[in-house]
């Protein structure tokens, strides 16, 4: 059985729109949230530490990025005469994988989930608003609620009630005769990770739950799509180039045909 309807809030992220780009401070705050909270269960095994220094990304100074990597131990099979041993991670290593087996890897999560759909499967909403991956993550993290009334009329089920999570189950008594969910969302296996004031930000940014959730969602958008800004710039250059080319071709065409008209 699936959950009820969910509504994903359309946050304004700085990387949206044709001219959008990542906000370095926001990505650094998101990295902090990931490190202090999410990494207790989740991993990010497709992201290399060196990329934390990327321009247009979190842009950590080289020495900070190295120091960050060194906090992690990685297994190196070449050490100890081929027997292998642990050593501190270097910039070339990747983040560890999930430590909790049912917690999915978060490297690509912002591209693996869609927050916006339809209307009626046309995909128009996604064309104008984007896929909504980071919006989904930010909404999910701030959508834990008290169990719905209907839940108390049948056997309890495992998990935590979240009004933005569509893929979990609901207690039997929360479905009507046709099997439709009567409440939004469903039960998720992840306990509420954020409550607001979960972190101390060095830049003094608000630590309300919505802001912390948006910061980590923005960071996960960067891990999933680190080349977003370069791609947008290349696209823009392409459009300008084609515009100029069109004008030149139009004028050439006029000139070539002028004698015959
Ligand atoms: C699932 C993000 C912290 C355990 C997920 C999902 C996301 C996510 C995006 C996927 C939901 C989906 O399938 O649509 C985060 C973030 C965290 C965080 C950004 C930090 C702010 C934690 C912590 C734990 C945890 C601390 C463990 C105590 C899980 C588990 C699932 C999950 C078990 C699978 C849920 C299910 O499929 O029912 N998380 N998480 N997460 N997370 Fe987290």
XYZ file of C-alpha atoms and ligand atoms in Angstrom:
304
model
C 0.000 0.000 0.000
C 1.214 3.497 -0.746
C 0.848 6.735 1.119
C -1.524 9.625 0.528
C -1.039 12.699 -1.619
C 1.971 14.811 -0.849
C 2.659 18.446 -1.483
C 6.230 19.629 -2.020
C 6.919 23.239 -1.147
C 8.526 25.284 -3.932
C 11.486 26.850 -2.112
C 13.481 29.543 -3.904
C 16.996 28.161 -4.263
C 19.793 30.441 -5.501
C 20.777 27.903 -8.192
C 17.419 28.096 -9.959
C 16.677 29.769 -13.286
C 18.930 30.354 -16.297
C 21.331 32.587 -14.348
C 21.247 30.780 -11.007
C 24.389 29.572 -9.287
C 25.261 27.852 -6.025
C 25.683 29.994 -2.939
C 29.075 29.046 -1.470
C 28.039 29.897 2.093
C 24.883 27.834 1.795
C 26.836 24.838 0.482
C 29.293 25.113 3.369
C 26.409 25.231 5.851
C 24.843 22.228 4.121
C 28.122 20.318 4.366
C 28.152 21.078 8.082
C 24.604 19.734 8.503
C 25.456 16.656 6.481
C 28.595 16.041 8.546
C 27.070 16.639 11.962
C 23.693 14.984 11.433
C 23.009 13.009 8.260
C 26.352 11.175 8.066
C 25.480 9.289 11.261
C 23.417 6.996 9.019
C 23.839 8.058 5.387
C 26.875 7.837 3.134
C 27.971 9.741 0.042
C 30.237 7.310 -1.726
C 30.291 9.056 -5.125
C 31.654 12.346 -3.815
C 35.421 12.854 -3.516
C 36.791 15.096 -0.763
C 38.837 17.134 -3.258
C 35.636 18.408 -4.853
C 34.807 20.261 -1.632
C 37.361 22.803 -2.871
C 35.664 23.303 -6.242
C 35.071 26.878 -7.343
C 31.346 27.402 -7.628
C 30.889 24.541 -5.144
C 31.563 24.689 -1.389
C 34.993 26.188 -2.282
C 36.685 25.096 0.949
C 40.267 26.367 1.094
C 42.692 23.562 0.232
C 44.035 23.142 3.787
C 40.516 22.995 5.278
C 39.479 20.400 2.715
C 42.552 18.266 3.551
C 41.860 18.574 7.267
C 38.223 17.623 6.648
C 39.258 14.500 4.710
C 41.718 13.453 7.419
C 38.890 13.013 9.925
C 37.831 9.923 7.974
C 39.556 6.556 8.002
C 39.660 4.593 4.793
C 40.744 1.028 4.182
C 43.799 0.920 1.946
C 44.532 -2.570 0.569
C 48.027 -1.567 -0.611
C 49.345 -0.813 2.895
C 51.139 -3.255 5.179
C 52.725 -5.295 2.353
C 49.423 -5.872 0.637
C 47.564 -6.986 3.740
C 45.793 -3.668 3.946
C 45.319 -1.216 6.780
C 43.325 1.864 7.700
C 44.735 5.313 7.036
C 43.382 8.869 7.196
C 41.555 9.840 3.987
C 43.251 12.087 1.426
C 41.602 14.516 -1.031
C 41.521 11.732 -3.655
C 39.351 9.482 -1.460
C 35.580 9.488 -1.412
C 33.148 9.905 1.458
C 32.262 6.674 3.242
C 29.100 4.798 2.281
C 26.016 4.574 4.486
C 26.680 3.153 7.924
C 23.035 2.213 8.405
C 22.204 -0.446 5.845
C 18.662 0.777 5.067
C 19.681 4.441 4.784
C 20.224 5.200 1.081
C 23.389 6.854 -0.224
C 22.789 10.592 -0.562
C 25.320 11.461 -3.317
C 22.709 11.512 -6.073
C 19.519 11.699 -4.025
C 18.598 15.203 -5.244
C 18.393 13.845 -8.791
C 16.821 10.536 -7.818
C 13.646 12.091 -6.423
C 11.169 14.409 -8.099
C 9.266 16.952 -6.069
C 7.108 18.247 -8.882
C 4.887 16.228 -11.164
C 2.109 16.751 -13.686
C -0.292 18.347 -14.063
C -1.743 15.069 -15.312
C 1.630 13.638 -16.225
C 2.443 16.354 -18.777
C 5.660 17.290 -16.995
C 4.854 20.975 -17.506
C 5.453 21.748 -13.859
C 8.932 20.221 -14.113
C 9.654 22.210 -17.265
C 9.040 25.469 -15.419
C 10.027 24.613 -11.863
C 12.690 21.943 -12.351
C 12.482 18.367 -11.132
C 12.097 19.488 -7.566
C 14.658 17.115 -6.043
C 16.121 19.607 -3.561
C 12.624 20.963 -2.843
C 11.547 17.413 -2.061
C 14.461 16.857 0.339
C 13.900 20.163 2.144
C 10.164 19.481 2.404
C 10.681 15.885 3.579
C 12.982 16.990 6.397
C 10.446 19.488 7.698
C 7.277 17.395 7.263
C 7.314 15.110 10.297
C 3.996 15.290 12.122
C 2.054 13.690 14.958
C 0.531 10.388 13.926
C -2.861 10.977 12.275
C -6.079 10.199 14.254
C -6.917 7.306 11.947
C -3.702 5.536 12.965
C -5.071 4.700 16.412
C -7.911 2.514 15.071
C -5.708 -0.356 13.918
C -2.423 -2.062 14.713
C 0.503 0.333 14.776
C 3.120 0.059 12.011
C 6.840 0.753 12.102
C 8.195 4.117 11.175
C 7.545 7.803 11.588
C 4.677 9.749 10.059
C 5.810 12.186 7.383
C 3.357 14.124 5.209
C 5.853 14.486 2.319
C 6.879 10.816 2.044
C 4.741 9.030 -0.555
C 6.352 5.607 -0.738
C 5.788 4.203 2.727
C 2.751 2.508 4.227
C -0.004 3.694 6.546
C -1.891 1.838 9.269
C -4.820 -0.103 7.755
C -7.386 2.171 9.348
C -6.026 5.123 7.345
C -7.336 3.704 4.041
C -10.967 4.034 2.905
C -13.034 1.141 1.419
C -11.441 1.653 -2.014
C -7.971 1.413 -0.540
C -7.256 5.129 -0.931
C -5.178 6.803 1.742
C -7.244 9.270 3.790
C -4.292 11.297 5.047
C -1.311 12.829 3.235
C 2.085 11.118 3.191
C 3.038 7.862 4.885
C 5.385 6.259 7.406
C 9.132 6.533 6.758
C 11.918 4.482 8.363
C 14.032 7.596 9.034
C 13.421 9.163 12.434
C 13.071 12.948 12.369
C 16.675 14.150 11.906
C 16.139 17.928 12.182
C 14.227 19.935 14.775
C 15.656 23.408 14.260
C 18.697 24.761 16.148
C 20.473 21.487 15.339
C 23.715 23.174 14.338
C 25.741 26.284 15.175
C 26.419 28.238 12.020
C 29.647 30.252 11.949
C 28.116 32.745 9.499
C 25.203 33.531 11.824
C 22.575 32.242 9.382
C 19.168 31.262 10.790
C 18.991 27.719 12.201
C 15.227 27.365 11.929
C 14.327 23.933 10.668
C 13.263 25.219 7.209
C 16.597 26.971 6.743
C 18.727 24.070 7.926
C 16.691 21.737 5.699
C 17.162 24.032 2.691
C 20.908 24.283 3.310
C 21.447 20.534 3.376
C 19.119 20.115 0.365
C 21.147 22.707 -1.577
C 24.348 20.901 -0.625
C 22.894 17.598 -1.852
C 21.881 19.288 -5.110
C 25.502 20.275 -5.556
C 26.758 16.728 -4.855
C 24.245 15.362 -7.377
C 24.890 18.013 -10.004
C 28.278 19.663 -9.431
C 28.481 20.941 -13.011
C 25.136 22.727 -12.963
C 26.630 26.221 -13.132
C 29.121 25.325 -15.894
C 26.289 23.732 -17.854
C 24.119 26.834 -17.548
C 26.983 29.064 -18.647
C 27.735 26.880 -21.659
C 24.027 26.944 -22.538
C 23.885 30.704 -22.309
C 27.021 31.100 -24.444
C 25.430 28.756 -26.972
C 22.210 30.758 -27.136
C 24.078 34.044 -27.584
C 26.254 32.490 -30.294
C 23.247 31.124 -32.152
C 21.453 34.473 -31.908
C 24.390 36.309 -33.477
C 24.732 33.589 -36.117
C 21.029 33.884 -37.008
C 21.318 37.634 -37.526
C 24.399 37.213 -39.721
C 22.741 34.480 -41.799
C 19.645 36.606 -42.235
C 21.694 39.552 -43.470
C 23.760 37.290 -45.742
C 20.598 35.845 -47.205
C 19.219 39.338 -47.897
C 22.380 40.410 -49.606
C 22.791 37.289 -51.773
C 19.247 37.443 -53.077
C 19.047 41.218 -53.405
C 19.972 41.304 -57.166
C 17.209 38.847 -58.072
C 14.330 40.492 -56.249
C 15.997 8.081 3.879
C 17.922 12.545 3.875
C 19.473 11.894 8.427
C 18.074 7.246 8.206
C 16.357 9.358 3.496
C 16.018 9.985 2.240
C 16.551 11.235 2.247
C 17.234 11.413 3.502
C 16.449 12.293 1.140
C 15.246 9.333 1.096
C 13.761 9.468 1.241
C 13.070 8.851 0.047
O 13.263 7.643 -0.196
O 12.342 9.561 -0.670
C 18.514 12.756 5.108
C 19.167 13.988 5.499
C 19.559 13.818 6.790
C 19.203 12.469 7.197
C 19.361 15.201 4.585
C 20.234 14.838 7.700
C 19.674 16.065 7.858
C 19.255 10.576 8.763
C 19.656 9.963 10.001
C 19.239 8.658 9.933
C 18.592 8.452 8.655
C 20.405 10.677 11.116
C 19.389 7.557 10.970
C 19.153 7.785 12.286
C 17.362 7.085 7.019
C 16.696 5.849 6.630
C 16.075 6.097 5.389
C 16.401 7.467 5.044
C 16.669 4.547 7.430
C 15.199 5.132 4.570
C 13.746 5.534 4.827
C 12.708 4.680 4.128
O 12.932 4.258 2.989
O 11.638 4.446 4.763
N 17.101 10.257 4.252
N 18.565 11.862 6.151
N 18.625 9.638 7.975
N 17.173 8.026 6.051
Fe 17.835 9.929 6.125
